[in-house]
mmCIF file of C-alpha atoms and ligand atoms in Angstrom:
data_model
loop_
_atom_site.group_PDB
_atom_site.id
_atom_site.type_symbol
_atom_site.label_atom_id
_atom_site.label_comp_id
_atom_site.label_asym_id
_atom_site.label_seq_id
_atom_site.Cartn_x
_atom_site.Cartn_y
_atom_site.Cartn_z
ATOM 1 C CA MET F 1 10.041 27.065 5.009
ATOM 2 C CA LEU F 2 6.431 25.896 5.247
ATOM 3 C CA ARG F 3 5.716 24.262 1.918
ATOM 4 C CA ASN F 4 7.418 21.176 0.502
ATOM 5 C CA THR F 5 9.623 21.830 -2.527
ATOM 6 C CA ALA F 6 10.757 19.474 -5.312
ATOM 7 C CA ASP F 7 13.719 18.347 -3.199
ATOM 8 C CA SER F 8 12.806 18.977 0.449
ATOM 9 C CA TRP F 9 10.094 18.705 3.100
ATOM 10 C CA GLY F 10 8.642 21.877 4.667
ATOM 11 C CA ALA F 11 8.530 22.357 8.453
ATOM 12 C CA PRO F 12 4.889 21.228 8.987
ATOM 13 C CA ALA F 13 5.471 17.927 7.100
ATOM 14 C CA LYS F 14 8.610 17.263 9.200
ATOM 15 C CA LEU F 15 6.767 18.135 12.408
ATOM 16 C CA PHE F 16 3.889 15.781 11.512
ATOM 17 C CA HIS F 17 6.363 13.000 10.643
ATOM 18 C CA TRP F 18 8.457 13.149 13.828
ATOM 19 C CA VAL F 19 5.676 13.898 16.336
ATOM 20 C CA MET F 20 3.624 11.033 14.893
ATOM 21 C CA ALA F 21 6.666 8.719 14.731
ATOM 22 C CA ALA F 22 7.230 9.279 18.476
ATOM 23 C CA LEU F 23 3.513 8.831 19.311
ATOM 24 C CA ILE F 24 3.247 5.635 17.215
ATOM 25 C CA LEU F 25 6.382 3.987 18.634
ATOM 26 C CA ALA F 26 5.109 4.799 22.160
ATOM 27 C CA GLN F 27 1.674 3.499 21.138
ATOM 28 C CA ILE F 28 3.012 0.081 20.096
ATOM 29 C CA ALA F 29 4.839 -0.265 23.442
ATOM 30 C CA LEU F 30 1.732 0.884 25.362
ATOM 31 C CA GLY F 31 -0.470 -1.607 23.466
ATOM 32 C CA VAL F 32 1.829 -4.571 24.126
ATOM 33 C CA MET F 33 2.155 -3.621 27.811
ATOM 34 C CA ALA F 34 -1.585 -2.969 28.275
ATOM 35 C CA ALA F 35 -2.563 -6.252 26.608
ATOM 36 C CA SER F 36 -0.052 -8.390 28.531
ATOM 37 C CA TRP F 37 -0.299 -6.782 32.025
ATOM 38 C CA ARG F 38 -2.120 -8.764 34.713
ATOM 39 C CA VAL F 39 -5.585 -7.399 35.590
ATOM 40 C CA SER F 40 -4.938 -4.450 37.931
ATOM 41 C CA PRO F 41 -5.484 -0.667 38.178
ATOM 42 C CA ALA F 42 -2.164 -0.244 36.303
ATOM 43 C CA LYS F 43 -3.555 -2.236 33.354
ATOM 44 C CA LEU F 44 -6.582 0.085 33.172
ATOM 45 C CA GLU F 45 -4.255 3.090 33.332
ATOM 46 C CA LEU F 46 -2.157 1.690 30.454
ATOM 47 C CA PHE F 47 -5.342 1.221 28.382
ATOM 48 C CA PHE F 48 -6.421 4.770 29.216
ATOM 49 C CA TRP F 49 -3.179 6.132 27.741
ATOM 50 C CA HIS F 50 -3.238 3.661 24.828
ATOM 51 C CA LYS F 51 -6.770 4.614 23.787
ATOM 52 C CA SER F 52 -6.249 8.381 24.298
ATOM 53 C CA ASN F 53 -2.952 8.407 22.395
ATOM 54 C CA GLY F 54 -4.480 6.227 19.645
ATOM 55 C CA MET F 55 -7.370 8.650 19.084
ATOM 56 C CA LEU F 56 -4.879 11.544 19.026
ATOM 57 C CA ILE F 57 -2.970 9.667 16.285
ATOM 58 C CA LEU F 58 -6.203 9.290 14.282
ATOM 59 C CA ALA F 59 -6.910 13.042 14.504
ATOM 60 C CA LEU F 60 -3.317 13.906 13.548
ATOM 61 C CA VAL F 61 -3.228 11.579 10.530
ATOM 62 C CA ALA F 62 -6.389 13.245 9.172
ATOM 63 C CA LEU F 63 -4.738 16.687 9.441
ATOM 64 C CA ARG F 64 -1.489 15.306 8.000
ATOM 65 C CA LEU F 65 -3.257 13.869 4.945
ATOM 66 C CA LEU F 66 -5.050 17.177 4.332
ATOM 67 C CA TRP F 67 -1.713 18.992 4.517
ATOM 68 C CA ARG F 68 -0.166 16.422 2.154
ATOM 69 C CA LEU F 69 -2.999 16.879 -0.373
ATOM 70 C CA ALA F 70 -2.158 20.582 -0.558
ATOM 71 C CA ASN F 71 1.615 19.889 -0.514
ATOM 72 C CA PRO F 72 2.940 17.238 -2.902
ATOM 73 C CA PRO F 73 5.950 15.359 -1.454
ATOM 74 C CA PRO F 74 9.471 15.982 -2.810
ATOM 75 C CA GLU F 75 10.641 13.825 -5.712
ATOM 76 C CA LEU F 76 12.753 10.739 -5.064
ATOM 77 C CA PRO F 77 16.436 10.943 -6.113
ATOM 78 C CA SER F 78 16.836 10.318 -9.863
ATOM 79 C CA GLY F 79 19.259 7.403 -9.358
ATOM 80 C CA MET F 80 16.661 5.154 -7.680
ATOM 81 C CA ALA F 81 15.715 1.914 -9.457
ATOM 82 C CA ALA F 82 12.088 1.234 -10.452
ATOM 83 C CA TRP F 83 11.705 -1.421 -7.720
ATOM 84 C CA GLU F 84 13.025 1.002 -5.070
ATOM 85 C CA ARG F 85 10.495 3.662 -6.132
ATOM 86 C CA ALA F 86 7.718 1.079 -6.077
ATOM 87 C CA ALA F 87 8.816 -0.150 -2.608
ATOM 88 C CA ALA F 88 8.914 3.431 -1.276
ATOM 89 C CA ARG F 89 5.442 4.202 -2.652
ATOM 90 C CA LEU F 90 3.934 0.939 -1.399
ATOM 91 C CA SER F 91 5.442 1.197 2.092
ATOM 92 C CA HIS F 92 4.341 4.836 2.534
ATOM 93 C CA LEU F 93 0.836 3.914 1.358
ATOM 94 C CA LEU F 94 0.769 1.006 3.828
ATOM 95 C CA LEU F 95 1.988 3.228 6.672
ATOM 96 C CA TYR F 96 -0.797 5.762 6.016
ATOM 97 C CA ALA F 97 -3.376 2.946 5.728
ATOM 98 C CA LEU F 98 -2.181 1.476 9.045
ATOM 99 C CA MET F 99 -2.181 4.882 10.780
ATOM 100 C CA ILE F 100 -5.945 4.890 10.016
ATOM 101 C CA ALA F 101 -6.765 1.167 10.356
ATOM 102 C CA MET F 102 -5.028 0.750 13.746
ATOM 103 C CA PRO F 103 -7.046 3.431 15.596
ATOM 104 C CA VAL F 104 -10.299 2.504 13.810
ATOM 105 C CA THR F 105 -10.022 -1.214 14.720
ATOM 106 C CA GLY F 106 -9.023 -0.220 18.292
ATOM 107 C CA TRP F 107 -12.082 2.048 18.459
ATOM 108 C CA ILE F 108 -14.284 -0.861 17.296
ATOM 109 C CA VAL F 109 -12.826 -3.178 20.001
ATOM 110 C CA SER F 110 -13.386 -0.498 22.627
ATOM 111 C CA SER F 111 -16.986 0.128 21.475
ATOM 112 C CA ALA F 112 -17.868 -3.573 21.177
ATOM 113 C CA SER F 113 -16.488 -4.255 24.695
ATOM 114 C CA ASN F 114 -18.830 -1.543 25.984
ATOM 115 C CA VAL F 115 -16.296 0.178 28.261
ATOM 116 C CA PRO F 116 -17.212 3.871 28.661
ATOM 117 C CA PHE F 117 -14.154 6.020 28.109
ATOM 118 C CA ARG F 118 -13.103 9.692 27.870
ATOM 119 C CA ILE F 119 -10.177 10.607 25.599
ATOM 120 C CA PHE F 120 -7.596 12.326 27.877
ATOM 121 C CA TRP F 121 -10.340 12.569 30.577
ATOM 122 C CA LEU F 122 -12.232 15.039 28.354
ATOM 123 C CA ILE F 123 -14.002 13.843 25.236
ATOM 124 C CA PRO F 124 -16.388 10.888 25.627
ATOM 125 C CA LEU F 125 -15.535 8.328 22.918
ATOM 126 C CA PRO F 126 -18.756 7.602 20.991
ATOM 127 C CA ALA F 127 -19.474 3.928 20.214
ATOM 128 C CA ILE F 128 -19.118 3.067 16.512
ATOM 129 C CA VAL F 129 -20.520 -0.478 16.846
ATOM 130 C CA ALA F 130 -23.053 -2.064 19.215
ATOM 131 C CA PRO F 131 -21.770 -3.929 22.303
ATOM 132 C CA ASP F 132 -20.990 -7.513 21.275
ATOM 133 C CA GLU F 133 -18.335 -9.804 22.767
ATOM 134 C CA PRO F 134 -17.618 -11.964 19.668
ATOM 135 C CA THR F 135 -17.095 -8.770 17.607
ATOM 136 C CA ALA F 136 -14.734 -7.420 20.270
ATOM 137 C CA ASP F 137 -12.718 -10.677 20.290
ATOM 138 C CA LEU F 138 -12.509 -10.936 16.501
ATOM 139 C CA VAL F 139 -11.562 -7.291 15.889
ATOM 140 C CA ALA F 140 -9.007 -7.478 18.746
ATOM 141 C CA LEU F 141 -7.311 -10.248 16.724
ATOM 142 C CA VAL F 142 -7.353 -8.036 13.607
ATOM 143 C CA HIS F 143 -5.969 -5.097 15.664
ATOM 144 C CA GLY F 144 -3.131 -7.289 16.997
ATOM 145 C CA GLY F 145 -2.385 -8.712 13.512
ATOM 146 C CA LEU F 146 -2.254 -5.236 11.976
ATOM 147 C CA ALA F 147 0.124 -4.183 14.768
ATOM 148 C CA VAL F 148 2.516 -6.970 13.698
ATOM 149 C CA LEU F 149 2.240 -5.796 10.074
ATOM 150 C CA LEU F 150 2.929 -2.210 11.228
ATOM 151 C CA ALA F 151 6.053 -3.341 13.110
ATOM 152 C CA LEU F 152 7.296 -5.186 9.984
ATOM 153 C CA VAL F 153 6.655 -2.261 7.602
ATOM 154 C CA LEU F 154 8.270 0.141 10.094
ATOM 155 C CA SER F 155 11.396 -2.039 10.312
ATOM 156 C CA ALA F 156 11.667 -1.919 6.500
ATOM 157 C CA HIS F 157 10.975 1.851 6.552
ATOM 158 C CA ILE F 158 13.665 2.639 9.121
ATOM 159 C CA GLY F 159 16.091 0.199 7.432
ATOM 160 C CA ALA F 160 15.472 1.910 4.073
ATOM 161 C CA ALA F 161 16.081 5.379 5.589
ATOM 162 C CA LEU F 162 19.420 4.160 7.026
ATOM 163 C CA ARG F 163 20.322 2.510 3.693
ATOM 164 C CA HIS F 164 19.680 5.786 1.850
ATOM 165 C CA HIS F 165 21.994 7.607 4.253
ATOM 166 C CA PHE F 166 24.837 5.159 4.820
ATOM 167 C CA VAL F 167 24.868 2.968 1.685
ATOM 168 C CA LYS F 168 23.441 5.058 -1.146
ATOM 169 C CA ARG F 169 24.626 8.287 0.502
ATOM 170 C CA ASP F 170 21.772 10.362 -0.946
ATOM 171 C CA ALA F 171 19.746 13.167 0.708
ATOM 172 C CA VAL F 172 16.574 11.203 1.541
ATOM 173 C CA LEU F 173 17.146 10.892 5.318
ATOM 174 C CA GLU F 174 18.698 14.353 5.704
ATOM 175 C CA ARG F 175 15.830 16.144 3.990
ATOM 176 C CA MET F 176 13.404 14.746 6.601
ATOM 177 C CA LEU F 177 15.577 15.870 9.551
ATOM 178 C CA PRO F 178 14.609 19.046 11.455
ATOM 179 C CA GLY F 179 16.642 22.143 10.601
ATOM 180 C CA ILE F 180 18.123 20.799 7.377
ATOM 181 C CA ARG F 181 16.502 22.498 4.402
ATOM 182 C CA ARG F 182 18.543 20.936 1.630
ATOM 183 C CA ALA F 183 21.303 18.363 1.665
ATOM 184 C CA PRO F 184 24.569 19.324 -0.079
HETATM 185 C C1 HEM C 201 12.101 6.407 13.767
HETATM 186 C C2 HEM C 201 12.634 6.238 12.637
HETATM 187 C C3 HEM C 201 12.144 6.794 11.322
HETATM 188 C C4 HEM C 201 12.964 7.254 10.344
HETATM 189 C C5 HEM C 201 14.499 7.305 10.368
HETATM 190 C C6 HEM C 201 12.121 7.704 9.257
HETATM 191 C C7 HEM C 201 12.572 8.293 8.081
HETATM 192 C C8 HEM C 201 11.790 8.789 7.072
HETATM 193 C C9 HEM C 201 12.284 9.532 5.937
HETATM 194 C C10 HEM C 201 13.737 9.881 5.683
HETATM 195 C C11 HEM C 201 11.217 9.846 5.155
HETATM 196 C C12 HEM C 201 11.230 10.681 3.876
HETATM 197 C C13 HEM C 201 11.209 9.873 2.618
HETATM 198 C C14 HEM C 201 11.339 10.795 1.425
HETATM 199 O O1 HEM C 201 11.846 11.907 1.567
HETATM 200 O O2 HEM C 201 10.938 10.406 0.312
HETATM 201 C C15 HEM C 201 10.029 9.295 5.781
HETATM 202 C C16 HEM C 201 8.748 9.372 5.274
HETATM 203 C C17 HEM C 201 7.657 8.795 5.872
HETATM 204 N N1 HEM C 201 7.617 8.210 7.126
HETATM 205 FE FE1 HEM C 201 9.187 7.842 8.326
HETATM 206 N N2 HEM C 201 10.786 7.492 9.561
HETATM 207 C C18 HEM C 201 10.759 6.937 10.839
HETATM 208 C C19 HEM C 201 9.626 6.580 11.528
HETATM 209 C C20 HEM C 201 8.351 6.605 10.998
HETATM 210 C C21 HEM C 201 7.171 6.147 11.716
HETATM 211 C C22 HEM C 201 7.128 5.577 13.150
HETATM 212 C C23 HEM C 201 6.122 6.317 10.868
HETATM 213 C C24 HEM C 201 4.694 6.019 11.219
HETATM 214 C C25 HEM C 201 3.940 5.156 10.700
HETATM 215 C C26 HEM C 201 6.627 6.877 9.627
HETATM 216 C C27 HEM C 201 5.868 7.182 8.501
HETATM 217 C C28 HEM C 201 6.334 7.781 7.350
HETATM 218 C C29 HEM C 201 5.498 8.088 6.189
HETATM 219 C C30 HEM C 201 4.010 7.784 6.025
HETATM 220 C C31 HEM C 201 6.338 8.724 5.257
HETATM 221 C C32 HEM C 201 5.931 9.234 3.875
HETATM 222 C C33 HEM C 201 5.578 10.668 3.964
HETATM 223 C C34 HEM C 201 4.820 11.136 2.752
HETATM 224 O O3 HEM C 201 5.084 10.706 1.619
HETATM 225 O O4 HEM C 201 3.898 11.948 2.970
HETATM 226 N N3 HEM C 201 7.988 7.036 9.750
HETATM 227 N N4 HEM C 201 10.412 8.653 6.968
HETATM 228 C C1 HEM C 202 -1.865 3.831 15.820
HETATM 229 C C2 HEM C 202 -2.725 3.423 16.725
HETATM 230 C C3 HEM C 202 -2.621 2.130 17.500
HETATM 231 C C4 HEM C 202 -1.609 1.197 17.577
HETATM 232 C C5 HEM C 202 -0.257 1.209 16.848
HETATM 233 C C6 HEM C 202 -2.061 0.165 18.498
HETATM 234 C C7 HEM C 202 -1.319 -0.955 18.849
HETATM 235 C C8 HEM C 202 -1.740 -1.952 19.712
HETATM 236 C C9 HEM C 202 -0.949 -3.086 20.095
HETATM 237 C C10 HEM C 202 0.494 -3.360 19.645
HETATM 238 C C11 HEM C 202 -1.714 -3.839 20.925
HETATM 239 C C12 HEM C 202 -1.313 -5.155 21.609
HETATM 240 C C13 HEM C 202 -1.778 -6.304 20.782
HETATM 241 C C14 HEM C 202 -1.499 -7.614 21.481
HETATM 242 O O1 HEM C 202 -0.462 -7.750 22.126
HETATM 243 O O2 HEM C 202 -2.357 -8.499 21.359
HETATM 244 C C15 HEM C 202 -2.994 -3.191 21.089
HETATM 245 C C16 HEM C 202 -4.060 -3.674 21.842
HETATM 246 C C17 HEM C 202 -5.233 -2.989 22.028
HETATM 247 N N1 HEM C 202 -5.558 -1.735 21.540
HETATM 248 FE FE1 HEM C 202 -4.440 -0.655 20.266
HETATM 249 N N2 HEM C 202 -3.323 0.483 18.958
HETATM 250 C C18 HEM C 202 -3.695 1.681 18.391
HETATM 251 C C19 HEM C 202 -4.875 2.377 18.623
HETATM 252 C C20 HEM C 202 -5.875 1.986 19.487
HETATM 253 C C21 HEM C 202 -7.082 2.741 19.795
HETATM 254 C C22 HEM C 202 -7.443 4.112 19.228
HETATM 255 C C23 HEM C 202 -7.815 1.995 20.664
HETATM 256 C C24 HEM C 202 -9.155 2.291 21.328
HETATM 257 C C25 HEM C 202 -9.803 3.433 21.299
HETATM 258 C C26 HEM C 202 -7.076 0.773 20.925
HETATM 259 C C27 HEM C 202 -7.515 -0.252 21.743
HETATM 260 C C28 HEM C 202 -6.826 -1.414 21.987
HETATM 261 C C29 HEM C 202 -7.354 -2.501 22.784
HETATM 262 C C30 HEM C 202 -8.732 -2.534 23.476
HETATM 263 C C31 HEM C 202 -6.358 -3.492 22.793
HETATM 264 C C32 HEM C 202 -6.435 -4.850 23.504
HETATM 265 C C33 HEM C 202 -6.939 -5.857 22.523
HETATM 266 C C34 HEM C 202 -7.023 -7.223 23.168
HETATM 267 O O3 HEM C 202 -7.919 -7.403 23.969
HETATM 268 O O4 HEM C 202 -6.170 -8.055 22.820
HETATM 269 N N3 HEM C 202 -5.895 0.800 20.204
HETATM 270 N N4 HEM C 202 -2.984 -2.028 20.318
#
């Protein structure tokens, strides 16, 4: 039940996928709200949750990648065309890259803006760059641009999962769902 097999995901891989999916979707909403809110205590509160949740995502993706290194993913269904395999590989690679690049660019913005901050009230976030307003402004643009890219790749990802289930009628969506070990 723990390890991935040739045709299914093990429980830890599913748990990583769905917990992180929920945290990332919430994170995009929090980011858009925090950035667009008028200056107020509520805006600071939204940034507190955005930054804390974002650093949690960074820690989780590191653990998830370690687990994935020790657990090769299941094979794709044999009927998939070469372009579909390439699209799946590229989009998953992009999603992992963005799960790292989003928090790291956010961390740079936070450091460059020189706002002291404790992750979930507990762990002081160390600065990874020196305070500098132009850096903060530039990397904030990169962070926002990458968020748009993430939203686009995620739309394709979710669309592809639904296409596998409802159009191609293969086991790709079902094998990622909790509780289902192997699709019929
Ligand atoms: C909410 C709707 C979502 C659905 C229906 C969905 C569905 C799936 C499915 C079915 C797979 C397995 C593909 C396979 O077995 O080959 C998968 C893999 C994956 N999903 Fe999602 N997903 C969703 C959200 C997300 C989100 C928000 C992220 C975060 C960036 C994400 C990142 C990934 C990654 C990186 C993989 C590849 C896993 C690996 O190869 O290690 N997914 N998703
Ligand atoms: C997966 C992780 C993350 C995602 C998906 C994400 C997403 C977003 C989004 C969608 C925005 C709004 C962009 C806009 O409307 O202009 C935003 C803004 C922001 N995020 Fe993140 N973020 C993540 C992690 C982080 C982390 C870890 C930090 C800091 C420690 C952070 C700090 C910020 C800051 C300071 C802004 C405001 C930038 C500005 O001034 O325009 N983010 N983020």
